[in-house]
Tab-separated table of C-alpha atoms in Angstrom:
chain	number	residue	atom	x	y	z
A	18	MET	CA	181.249	118.494	149.723
A	19	GLY	CA	179.596	121.980	150.025
A	20	LYS	CA	176.403	122.329	151.349
A	21	LEU	CA	173.980	121.669	148.050
A	22	PHE	CA	176.110	118.910	146.392
A	23	GLY	CA	177.242	115.833	148.382
A	24	THR	CA	178.945	112.755	146.279
A	25	ASP	CA	176.110	112.484	143.953
A	26	GLY	CA	174.699	116.126	142.552
A	27	VAL	CA	171.384	117.418	145.236
A	28	ARG	CA	169.818	115.499	146.794
A	29	GLY	CA	166.819	115.771	149.106
A	30	ILE	CA	162.862	115.410	149.986
A	31	ALA	CA	161.261	116.695	147.603
A	32	ASN	CA	159.211	119.938	147.812
A	33	VAL	CA	160.587	119.869	150.924
A	34	GLU	CA	164.706	120.061	150.964
A	35	LEU	CA	164.667	119.738	147.236
A	36	THR	CA	162.009	123.005	146.518
A	37	ASN	CA	160.542	123.910	143.562
A	38	GLU	CA	162.811	127.462	144.226
A	39	LEU	CA	165.756	124.842	144.518
A	40	ALA	CA	165.251	123.691	141.093
A	41	TYR	CA	164.670	126.535	139.612
A	42	LYS	CA	167.706	128.426	140.653
A	43	LEU	CA	169.697	125.683	140.089
A	44	GLY	CA	168.645	124.998	136.993
A	45	ARG	CA	169.231	128.728	135.392
A	46	VAL	CA	172.710	129.064	137.576
A	47	GLY	CA	173.978	125.798	136.297
A	48	ALA	CA	173.412	126.365	132.761
A	49	TYR	CA	175.385	129.379	133.153
A	50	VAL	CA	178.167	128.543	134.614
A	51	LEU	CA	177.526	125.037	132.445
A	52	THR	CA	178.147	126.622	129.262
A	53	LYS	CA	179.117	130.152	129.568
A	54	GLN	CA	182.561	129.825	127.825
A	55	ASN	CA	180.847	128.722	124.541
A	56	HIS	CA	180.658	131.236	121.266
A	57	HIS	CA	177.975	129.650	119.973
A	58	ALA	CA	174.675	131.438	119.729
A	59	LYS	CA	172.595	128.887	121.805
A	60	SER	CA	173.498	126.455	123.963
A	61	ARG	CA	172.238	122.617	124.711
A	62	LEU	CA	171.033	120.758	127.421
A	63	ILE	CA	169.178	117.614	127.979
A	64	ILE	CA	167.172	116.323	129.999
A	65	GLY	CA	165.717	113.734	131.730
A	66	LYS	CA	164.545	111.837	135.150
A	67	ASP	CA	163.335	108.578	136.655
A	68	PRO	CA	159.525	107.856	137.447
A	69	ARG	CA	159.614	108.918	140.955
A	70	VAL	CA	156.249	111.393	141.084
A	71	SER	CA	158.031	114.567	141.974
A	72	GLY	CA	160.285	114.233	138.678
A	73	ASP	CA	157.479	116.351	135.964
A	74	MET	CA	157.385	118.842	139.333
A	75	LEU	CA	161.140	119.384	139.322
A	76	GLU	CA	161.717	119.065	135.652
A	77	SER	CA	159.053	122.130	134.675
A	78	ALA	CA	161.567	124.028	137.581
A	79	LEU	CA	164.901	122.794	136.286
A	80	ILE	CA	163.417	123.666	132.643
A	81	ALA	CA	162.494	127.049	133.408
A	82	GLY	CA	165.969	127.910	135.061
A	83	ILE	CA	167.724	126.567	132.184
A	84	LEU	CA	165.441	129.016	129.203
A	85	SER	CA	166.085	131.681	131.548
A	86	ALA	CA	169.901	131.683	131.122
A	87	GLY	CA	169.353	131.623	128.090
A	88	CYS	CA	169.853	127.480	127.011
A	89	ASP	CA	167.800	125.812	124.923
A	90	VAL	CA	166.614	121.625	126.433
A	91	ILE	CA	165.859	119.108	125.222
A	92	LYS	CA	163.815	117.304	127.237
A	93	VAL	CA	164.048	113.314	126.617
A	94	GLY	CA	161.345	112.095	129.582
A	95	VAL	CA	162.060	108.272	131.399
A	96	VAL	CA	165.944	107.192	130.681
A	97	PRO	CA	168.443	105.584	132.941
A	98	THR	CA	171.506	108.196	134.004
A	99	PRO	CA	173.903	106.411	131.390
A	100	ALA	CA	171.478	107.627	128.790
A	101	ILE	CA	171.893	111.423	129.724
A	102	ALA	CA	175.816	110.982	129.783
A	103	TYR	CA	176.143	109.245	126.672
A	104	LEU	CA	173.717	111.399	124.503
A	105	VAL	CA	175.720	114.226	125.713
A	106	ARG	CA	178.065	113.218	123.685
A	107	HIS	CA	176.626	111.531	121.262
A	108	LEU	CA	174.315	115.079	120.147
A	109	LYS	CA	177.298	117.018	120.939
A	110	LEU	CA	175.420	119.238	123.678
A	111	ASP	CA	176.332	121.514	125.930
A	112	SER	CA	175.458	119.665	129.082
A	113	GLY	CA	172.813	117.144	130.485
A	114	VAL	CA	170.217	117.499	133.951
A	115	MET	CA	169.668	114.419	135.298
A	116	ILE	CA	166.516	114.410	137.706
A	117	SER	CA	167.319	110.935	140.840
A	118	ALA	CA	167.233	110.164	143.558
A	119	SER	CA	168.972	106.715	142.438
A	120	HIS	CA	168.140	103.560	144.841
A	121	ASN	CA	166.393	106.307	147.511
A	122	PRO	CA	162.860	106.034	148.993
A	123	ALA	CA	159.838	107.709	146.521
A	124	GLU	CA	160.137	111.219	148.769
A	125	TYR	CA	163.577	111.883	147.638
A	126	ASN	CA	164.471	113.540	144.136
A	127	GLY	CA	167.914	114.788	143.717
A	128	ILE	CA	169.288	117.044	140.638
A	129	LYS	CA	172.813	115.711	138.877
A	130	PHE	CA	174.851	118.153	136.367
A	131	PHE	CA	176.841	116.104	133.548
A	132	ASN	CA	179.451	118.403	131.349
A	133	SER	CA	179.640	118.011	127.072
A	134	GLU	CA	182.054	115.351	128.137
A	135	GLY	CA	179.082	113.090	130.175
A	136	PHE	CA	181.188	113.565	133.716
A	137	LYS	CA	179.744	114.571	136.333
A	138	LEU	CA	180.889	118.433	137.730
A	139	SER	CA	184.191	118.661	138.981
A	140	ASP	CA	184.031	119.781	142.946
A	141	ASP	CA	186.077	123.180	141.596
A	142	ILE	CA	182.434	123.786	138.995
A	143	GLU	CA	180.389	122.575	141.920
A	144	GLU	CA	181.254	124.884	144.330
A	145	GLU	CA	180.755	127.891	142.264
A	146	ILE	CA	177.208	127.101	141.292
A	147	GLU	CA	177.447	126.951	145.078
A	148	ASN	CA	178.602	130.289	145.265
A	149	TYR	CA	175.927	132.290	143.688
A	150	ILE	CA	172.866	129.914	144.663
A	151	LEU	CA	174.282	130.489	148.404
A	152	ASN	CA	175.175	134.044	148.110
A	153	GLY	CA	172.058	134.954	146.496
A	154	LYS	CA	173.584	135.830	143.456
A	155	ASP	CA	171.951	135.776	140.531
A	156	ILE	CA	173.773	135.481	137.199
A	157	GLU	CA	175.735	138.191	134.773
A	158	ILE	CA	172.817	137.987	132.043
A	159	GLU	CA	168.579	138.657	131.353
A	160	PRO	CA	168.364	136.820	128.418
A	161	SER	CA	165.044	138.550	126.470
A	162	GLY	CA	163.179	138.110	123.173
A	163	LEU	CA	164.598	135.750	120.455
A	164	LYS	CA	167.505	134.814	123.246
A	165	ILE	CA	165.076	133.318	125.469
A	166	GLY	CA	165.980	129.558	125.224
A	167	ARG	CA	162.932	127.448	124.331
A	168	LYS	CA	162.577	123.564	125.087
A	169	THR	CA	162.107	120.609	122.215
A	170	GLU	CA	160.755	117.541	123.616
A	171	VAL	CA	162.791	114.075	122.488
A	172	TYR	CA	161.324	110.613	122.965
A	173	LYS	CA	163.071	108.720	121.036
A	174	ALA	CA	166.224	109.000	124.053
A	175	ASN	CA	166.012	105.169	124.649
A	176	ASP	CA	165.789	103.698	121.450
A	177	LEU	CA	169.337	105.754	120.326
A	178	TYR	CA	170.661	104.733	124.088
A	179	SER	CA	169.476	100.884	123.379
A	180	GLU	CA	171.402	100.354	120.083
A	181	PHE	CA	174.520	102.030	121.790
A	182	VAL	CA	174.351	99.537	124.908
A	183	ALA	CA	173.820	96.147	122.075
A	184	SER	CA	176.294	97.418	120.241
A	185	THR	CA	179.434	97.074	123.063
A	186	ILE	CA	179.191	93.574	122.917
A	187	ASP	CA	180.278	91.149	119.491
A	188	THR	CA	178.063	88.469	120.426
A	189	ASP	CA	173.398	87.684	120.945
A	190	LEU	CA	171.997	86.312	123.928
A	191	GLU	CA	170.418	83.721	122.668
A	192	GLY	CA	169.252	80.342	124.478
A	193	LEU	CA	169.637	82.769	127.505
A	194	HIS	CA	166.137	83.074	129.863
A	195	ILE	CA	166.353	85.810	131.970
A	196	ALA	CA	164.466	87.546	134.848
A	197	ILE	CA	165.022	90.713	135.908
A	198	ASP	CA	164.342	93.214	138.443
A	199	CYS	CA	163.764	97.256	136.648
A	200	ALA	CA	163.225	98.195	140.845
A	201	ASN	CA	160.152	100.125	138.872
A	202	GLY	CA	162.394	102.920	137.732
A	203	ALA	CA	164.230	104.181	134.619
A	204	SER	CA	165.301	100.381	133.401
A	205	SER	CA	161.536	99.470	133.332
A	206	GLU	CA	160.952	99.396	129.315
A	207	VAL	CA	164.805	99.574	127.750
A	208	ALA	CA	166.131	97.451	129.831
A	209	VAL	CA	163.272	94.558	128.470
A	210	THR	CA	163.426	96.461	124.669
A	211	THR	CA	167.821	95.978	124.594
A	212	LEU	CA	167.942	91.815	126.339
A	213	ARG	CA	165.258	90.921	123.863
A	214	ALA	CA	166.403	92.639	121.183
A	215	LEU	CA	169.938	91.218	121.861
A	216	GLY	CA	168.021	87.285	121.951
A	217	ALA	CA	167.033	87.218	124.781
A	218	LYS	CA	164.927	85.179	126.708
A	219	VAL	CA	162.806	87.854	129.086
A	220	ASP	CA	160.795	88.160	132.370
A	221	ALA	CA	160.275	91.301	133.351
A	222	PHE	CA	159.457	92.251	137.388
A	223	HIS	CA	158.929	95.913	138.869
A	224	HIS	CA	158.130	97.157	136.032
A	225	ILE	CA	155.254	99.523	136.555
A	226	PRO	CA	156.517	102.541	138.035
A	227	ASP	CA	153.187	104.943	139.201
A	228	GLY	CA	155.565	106.732	140.488
A	229	ILE	CA	155.986	106.216	144.450
A	230	ASN	CA	156.615	102.289	143.990
A	231	ILE	CA	160.349	103.513	142.849
A	232	ASN	CA	163.057	100.875	145.221
A	233	LYS	CA	160.264	100.070	147.317
A	234	ASN	CA	161.320	95.944	147.945
A	235	CYS	CA	162.745	95.860	144.910
A	236	GLY	CA	165.784	96.546	143.587
A	237	SER	CA	169.044	96.335	143.132
A	238	THR	CA	169.271	97.156	147.630
A	239	HIS	CA	166.847	94.386	147.375
A	240	THR	CA	168.203	91.215	145.301
A	241	GLU	CA	166.611	88.841	147.730
A	242	VAL	CA	163.525	89.861	145.846
A	243	ILE	CA	165.120	88.457	142.405
A	244	GLY	CA	167.337	85.518	143.601
A	245	GLU	CA	163.971	83.878	144.409
A	246	ILE	CA	161.740	84.285	141.359
A	247	VAL	CA	165.727	82.706	139.617
A	248	ILE	CA	165.422	79.558	141.813
A	249	ASN	CA	161.012	79.433	141.010
A	250	GLY	CA	161.129	79.925	138.128
A	251	GLY	CA	164.356	78.208	136.805
A	252	TYR	CA	166.109	80.727	134.953
A	253	ASP	CA	169.210	81.041	134.453
A	254	ALA	CA	170.340	84.072	135.534
A	255	GLY	CA	168.223	87.783	137.670
A	256	LEU	CA	169.381	90.985	137.350
A	257	SER	CA	168.828	93.735	139.689
A	258	PHE	CA	168.952	97.638	138.667
A	259	ASP	CA	168.507	100.708	141.286
A	260	GLY	CA	166.381	103.149	140.306
A	261	ASP	CA	168.116	105.303	138.067
A	262	ALA	CA	169.560	101.624	136.273
A	263	ASP	CA	173.324	102.729	136.909
A	264	ARG	CA	174.134	99.860	138.675
A	265	CYS	CA	173.244	96.838	138.264
A	266	LEU	CA	174.189	93.253	140.300
A	267	ALA	CA	172.611	89.920	139.191
A	268	VAL	CA	171.762	85.788	140.714
A	269	ASP	CA	172.696	82.837	139.432
A	270	GLU	CA	170.946	80.449	139.303
A	271	ASN	CA	170.753	79.492	142.219
A	272	GLY	CA	169.543	82.950	143.533
A	273	ILE	CA	172.940	83.668	145.072
A	274	LEU	CA	174.818	87.200	144.847
A	275	VAL	CA	176.551	88.245	141.766
A	276	ASP	CA	177.787	91.613	143.304
A	277	GLY	CA	179.995	94.505	141.548
A	278	ASP	CA	183.245	92.535	142.607
A	279	LYS	CA	182.152	88.928	141.044
A	280	ILE	CA	181.264	91.162	137.279
A	281	MET	CA	183.982	92.910	137.873
A	282	ALA	CA	186.070	90.095	137.910
A	283	ILE	CA	183.974	88.617	134.644
A	284	CYS	CA	184.652	91.589	132.824
A	285	ALA	CA	188.195	91.945	133.194
A	286	ILE	CA	188.556	88.233	132.169
A	287	GLU	CA	186.478	89.495	128.916
A	288	LEU	CA	188.761	92.648	128.822
A	289	GLN	CA	192.157	90.226	128.605
A	290	LYS	CA	191.609	87.960	126.635
A	291	ALA	CA	190.364	90.511	123.659
A	292	ASN	CA	193.474	92.464	124.674
A	293	MET	CA	191.600	95.777	126.065
A	294	LEU	CA	192.644	95.702	129.597
A	295	LYS	CA	195.089	98.639	130.091
A	296	ASP	CA	198.699	97.489	132.215
A	297	GLN	CA	195.922	94.501	133.518
A	298	THR	CA	194.510	96.826	135.537
A	299	VAL	CA	191.223	97.678	137.013
A	300	VAL	CA	189.962	99.487	139.891
A	301	SER	CA	188.412	98.596	142.728
A	302	THR	CA	187.595	100.864	146.409
A	303	VAL	CA	189.009	100.518	149.754
A	304	MET	CA	185.881	98.261	150.089
A	305	SER	CA	186.420	95.411	147.836
A	306	ASN	CA	186.883	91.849	148.663
A	307	ILE	CA	190.269	90.431	149.360
A	308	GLY	CA	189.157	87.788	147.320
A	309	PHE	CA	188.414	89.946	143.840
A	310	GLU	CA	192.352	90.896	144.351
A	311	GLU	CA	193.985	87.410	144.353
A	312	ALA	CA	191.441	86.681	141.671
A	313	LEU	CA	192.797	89.161	139.388
A	314	GLU	CA	196.520	88.090	140.697
A	315	LYS	CA	196.503	84.364	139.764
A	316	ARG	CA	195.824	85.755	136.049
A	317	GLY	CA	198.332	88.298	136.003
A	318	MET	CA	196.409	91.374	136.646
A	319	LYS	CA	196.225	93.716	139.102
A	320	ALA	CA	193.623	95.960	141.586
A	321	LEU	CA	194.314	99.664	142.277
A	322	ARG	CA	191.741	100.468	145.296
A	323	ALA	CA	190.836	103.534	145.066
A	324	LYS	CA	188.574	105.780	148.036
A	325	VAL	CA	185.298	104.550	149.117
A	326	GLY	CA	182.823	106.495	145.555
A	327	ASP	CA	182.142	106.145	142.429
A	328	ARG	CA	183.967	109.500	142.110
A	329	TYR	CA	186.600	107.775	143.656
A	330	VAL	CA	187.046	105.126	141.411
A	331	LEU	CA	186.877	107.341	137.817
A	332	GLU	CA	189.296	109.844	138.867
A	333	ALA	CA	191.929	106.816	139.142
A	334	MET	CA	190.545	105.553	136.244
A	335	ARG	CA	190.789	109.008	133.799
A	336	GLU	CA	194.384	109.848	135.468
A	337	ASN	CA	195.899	106.777	134.313
A	338	GLY	CA	193.743	105.466	131.795
A	339	TYR	CA	192.056	102.270	132.884
A	340	VAL	CA	188.789	101.267	130.851
A	341	LEU	CA	187.443	99.058	133.891
A	342	GLY	CA	186.406	100.304	137.403
A	343	GLY	CA	183.518	100.028	139.981
A	344	GLU	CA	182.629	99.063	143.066
A	345	GLN	CA	181.109	96.296	145.272
A	346	SER	CA	177.269	97.499	144.779
A	347	GLY	CA	177.363	96.992	141.028
A	348	HIS	CA	178.084	101.301	139.767
A	349	ILE	CA	180.471	99.607	136.914
A	350	ILE	CA	182.316	102.193	134.744
A	351	PHE	CA	183.805	100.661	131.605
A	352	LEU	CA	185.072	103.823	130.244
A	353	ASN	CA	186.042	102.850	126.665
A	354	HIS	CA	182.196	102.998	126.630
A	355	ASN	CA	180.178	105.456	128.754
A	356	THR	CA	181.387	108.218	131.047
A	357	THR	CA	179.574	107.315	134.223
A	358	GLY	CA	178.084	103.737	136.134
A	359	ASP	CA	176.326	101.878	133.619
A	360	GLY	CA	173.785	98.946	134.680
A	361	LEU	CA	171.956	98.272	131.561
A	362	MET	CA	175.681	97.939	130.552
A	363	THR	CA	176.986	95.992	133.424
A	364	ALA	CA	173.959	93.582	132.417
A	365	VAL	CA	174.490	93.181	128.722
A	366	LYS	CA	178.393	92.797	128.993
A	367	LEU	CA	178.234	89.828	132.073
A	368	LEU	CA	175.237	88.067	129.618
A	369	ALA	CA	178.213	88.046	127.006
A	370	ALA	CA	181.087	86.734	129.068
A	371	LEU	CA	178.251	83.623	129.711
A	372	LYS	CA	176.896	83.349	126.337
A	373	LYS	CA	180.378	82.882	125.388
A	374	SER	CA	181.314	80.628	128.468
A	375	GLY	CA	178.794	78.173	127.157
A	376	GLN	CA	178.927	77.784	131.558
A	377	LYS	CA	176.233	78.219	134.141
A	378	MET	CA	176.087	81.334	135.958
A	379	SER	CA	177.046	79.872	139.247
A	380	GLU	CA	180.807	78.337	137.491
A	381	LEU	CA	181.367	81.439	136.060
A	382	ALA	CA	181.689	83.281	139.094
A	383	GLY	CA	183.600	80.521	140.386
A	384	VAL	CA	186.385	82.684	139.925
A	385	MET	CA	186.042	85.062	143.062
A	386	GLN	CA	186.343	83.400	146.399
A	387	VAL	CA	184.312	85.317	148.276
A	388	TYR	CA	186.450	86.383	152.127
A	389	PRO	CA	183.540	86.777	154.214
A	390	GLN	CA	183.193	90.808	156.446
A	391	VAL	CA	181.988	92.121	159.330
A	392	LEU	CA	181.838	95.522	159.544
A	393	LYS	CA	180.605	97.241	162.620
A	394	ASN	CA	180.370	100.953	164.095
A	395	ALA	CA	182.252	102.947	166.287
A	396	LYS	CA	180.204	105.797	168.006
A	397	ILE	CA	182.237	108.519	168.046
A	398	LYS	CA	181.962	112.106	168.466
A	399	ASN	CA	182.390	113.810	165.201
A	400	GLU	CA	185.341	115.218	165.903
A	401	PHE	CA	187.327	112.724	166.796
A	402	LYS	CA	186.397	110.142	164.208
A	403	HIS	CA	189.837	111.421	162.332
A	404	THR	CA	192.581	111.170	164.675
A	405	TYR	CA	191.699	106.894	165.687
A	406	MET	CA	195.069	106.224	164.185
A	407	GLU	CA	196.953	108.666	165.669
A	408	ASP	CA	195.985	106.531	168.625
A	409	ALA	CA	199.676	104.702	169.361
A	410	VAL	CA	197.232	102.082	171.161
A	411	ILE	CA	194.757	102.026	168.529
A	412	ALA	CA	197.122	101.880	165.917
A	413	ALA	CA	199.588	98.704	167.147
A	414	ARG	CA	196.711	96.980	167.758
A	415	ILE	CA	195.660	97.297	164.101
A	416	LYS	CA	198.458	96.032	163.120
A	417	GLU	CA	198.640	92.998	165.686
A	418	VAL	CA	195.451	91.711	163.214
A	419	GLU	CA	196.698	92.079	160.014
A	420	ALA	CA	199.446	90.237	161.668
A	421	ALA	CA	197.747	86.846	162.838
A	422	PHE	CA	195.382	86.859	159.312
A	423	HIS	CA	199.405	86.453	157.512
A	424	GLY	CA	198.051	87.645	154.859
A	425	ARG	CA	194.991	86.247	154.693
A	426	GLY	CA	192.741	88.965	155.535
A	427	ARG	CA	192.214	92.560	156.544
A	428	VAL	CA	191.257	94.963	158.440
A	429	LEU	CA	189.704	98.681	157.111
A	430	ILE	CA	189.093	101.330	159.548
A	431	ARG	CA	188.102	104.498	158.368
A	432	PRO	CA	185.311	107.566	159.429
A	433	SER	CA	182.003	107.961	157.806
A	434	GLY	CA	181.304	110.942	155.341
A	435	THR	CA	178.245	111.665	156.959
A	436	GLU	CA	177.379	110.221	160.190
A	437	PRO	CA	179.988	110.670	163.894
A	438	LEU	CA	180.839	106.854	163.670
A	439	VAL	CA	184.257	104.880	162.405
A	440	ARG	CA	183.372	102.269	160.331
A	441	VAL	CA	185.637	98.669	160.798
A	442	MET	CA	185.248	96.304	158.526
A	443	ILE	CA	186.957	92.976	158.280
A	444	GLU	CA	188.267	90.119	156.960
A	445	GLY	CA	189.253	87.311	156.589
A	446	ASP	CA	188.557	82.651	156.696
A	447	ASP	CA	187.434	82.633	160.250
A	448	GLN	CA	183.713	84.510	160.247
A	449	ALA	CA	183.360	83.328	164.612
A	450	LEU	CA	187.226	85.078	164.836
A	451	LEU	CA	186.628	88.606	162.554
A	452	GLU	CA	183.146	89.707	165.100
A	453	LYS	CA	185.297	88.803	168.289
A	454	TYR	CA	187.582	91.542	166.418
A	455	ALA	CA	185.182	93.150	164.752
A	456	ALA	CA	184.371	93.801	168.432
A	457	GLU	CA	187.214	93.979	170.135
A	458	LEU	CA	188.757	97.210	167.501
A	459	VAL	CA	185.477	98.437	168.124
A	460	SER	CA	184.544	99.267	172.180
A	461	LEU	CA	188.830	100.261	171.939
A	462	ILE	CA	188.391	102.928	169.616
A	463	GLU	CA	185.013	103.972	171.010
A	464	SER	CA	186.610	104.223	174.680
A	465	ARG	CA	190.205	105.526	173.555
A	466	LEU	CA	188.688	108.054	171.823
A	467	GLY	CA	185.083	108.748	173.710
A	468	LYS	CA	181.824	107.502	172.320
A	469	ALA	CA	179.447	109.690	171.262
């Protein structure tokens, strides 16, 4: 990754790391790089945000930068990230920008770009933008007069997005009583209106954003909250979004988590029934539970594992034409409908499957057995964290542990992308045995490679 862009745009503490100056440069340079090949008079970009307090500040700086590059801006206010990805395509725009730090606390914010096809930027484009900004270079044009961009404000974006999401299912949701946790984020309005328009009885929680309560003890990083609400309120199911609503997790009528693996399994079965699952394949990540693979295999489907991160899931999907992929975290991509993870679409797809099944959510989620997983970290100096498999003793012990599971478990070792850690994940039937093996491998890795 470059020095500005991380795995999901440019992110940092607003007004400290992610400053107005940087936002202005990202708007100016990003607009230029993304639209310089266009031949029509003026390029058009759409810009949205989640409701955190720094959104207005960064939005103003971004817009100023974009306008200074001679591009017009359509400002749509608070919308989910997947709405921007959809609207870029629907309105035939040249690019989209979302201001959000997703599931991070309110003091953080982020800026992510989408190209004209609604996809996040490639590494090459991000590096080109970084090259201008980090090397102090300015863009090759300096518009003036009539060539300066103009801003238009449109506040019906959520309506367009809501209609689009609702159109992706072929049933109503009447008869379902649902609780939703909006994380005081971008889904706070549109999730409620969409589900109610489809006929569900909806009670919303954490849906009154004040700029500083986004993700605070609520949302998809705190699913125990919606779980308790569902148990106490007698709901059919609960849904929990993150701050920018590009992911969604659920709980069943007993408050038990229905994670991204279970949601993908349920949705894969629905796609298979409709003969719409390309090559009977779903793209997951190396962190997906082994029970997910088993659930698919029992029904003649298979899972293709990608590296952790939605960008790698999407790469595998686009390369092979697969239509469903995602992560345990609830970041799920329905590529035949949208070009990025879409929490609201995930919600309506899951609820449509629930309605059609006539079952309880716990029964629907029972398509997949969840194997216990134990995750521990070995603290290793950064320079050694990629060399663990070069050590014959470590490699041999990993193989021995895997063999002991007799196909009913697995070992996953991977270096952290950001910290001096090697992550040890072991999966199998016996929780106590998993804890023992994980602790043993952590100790072995630290002793062989040197503890940080």
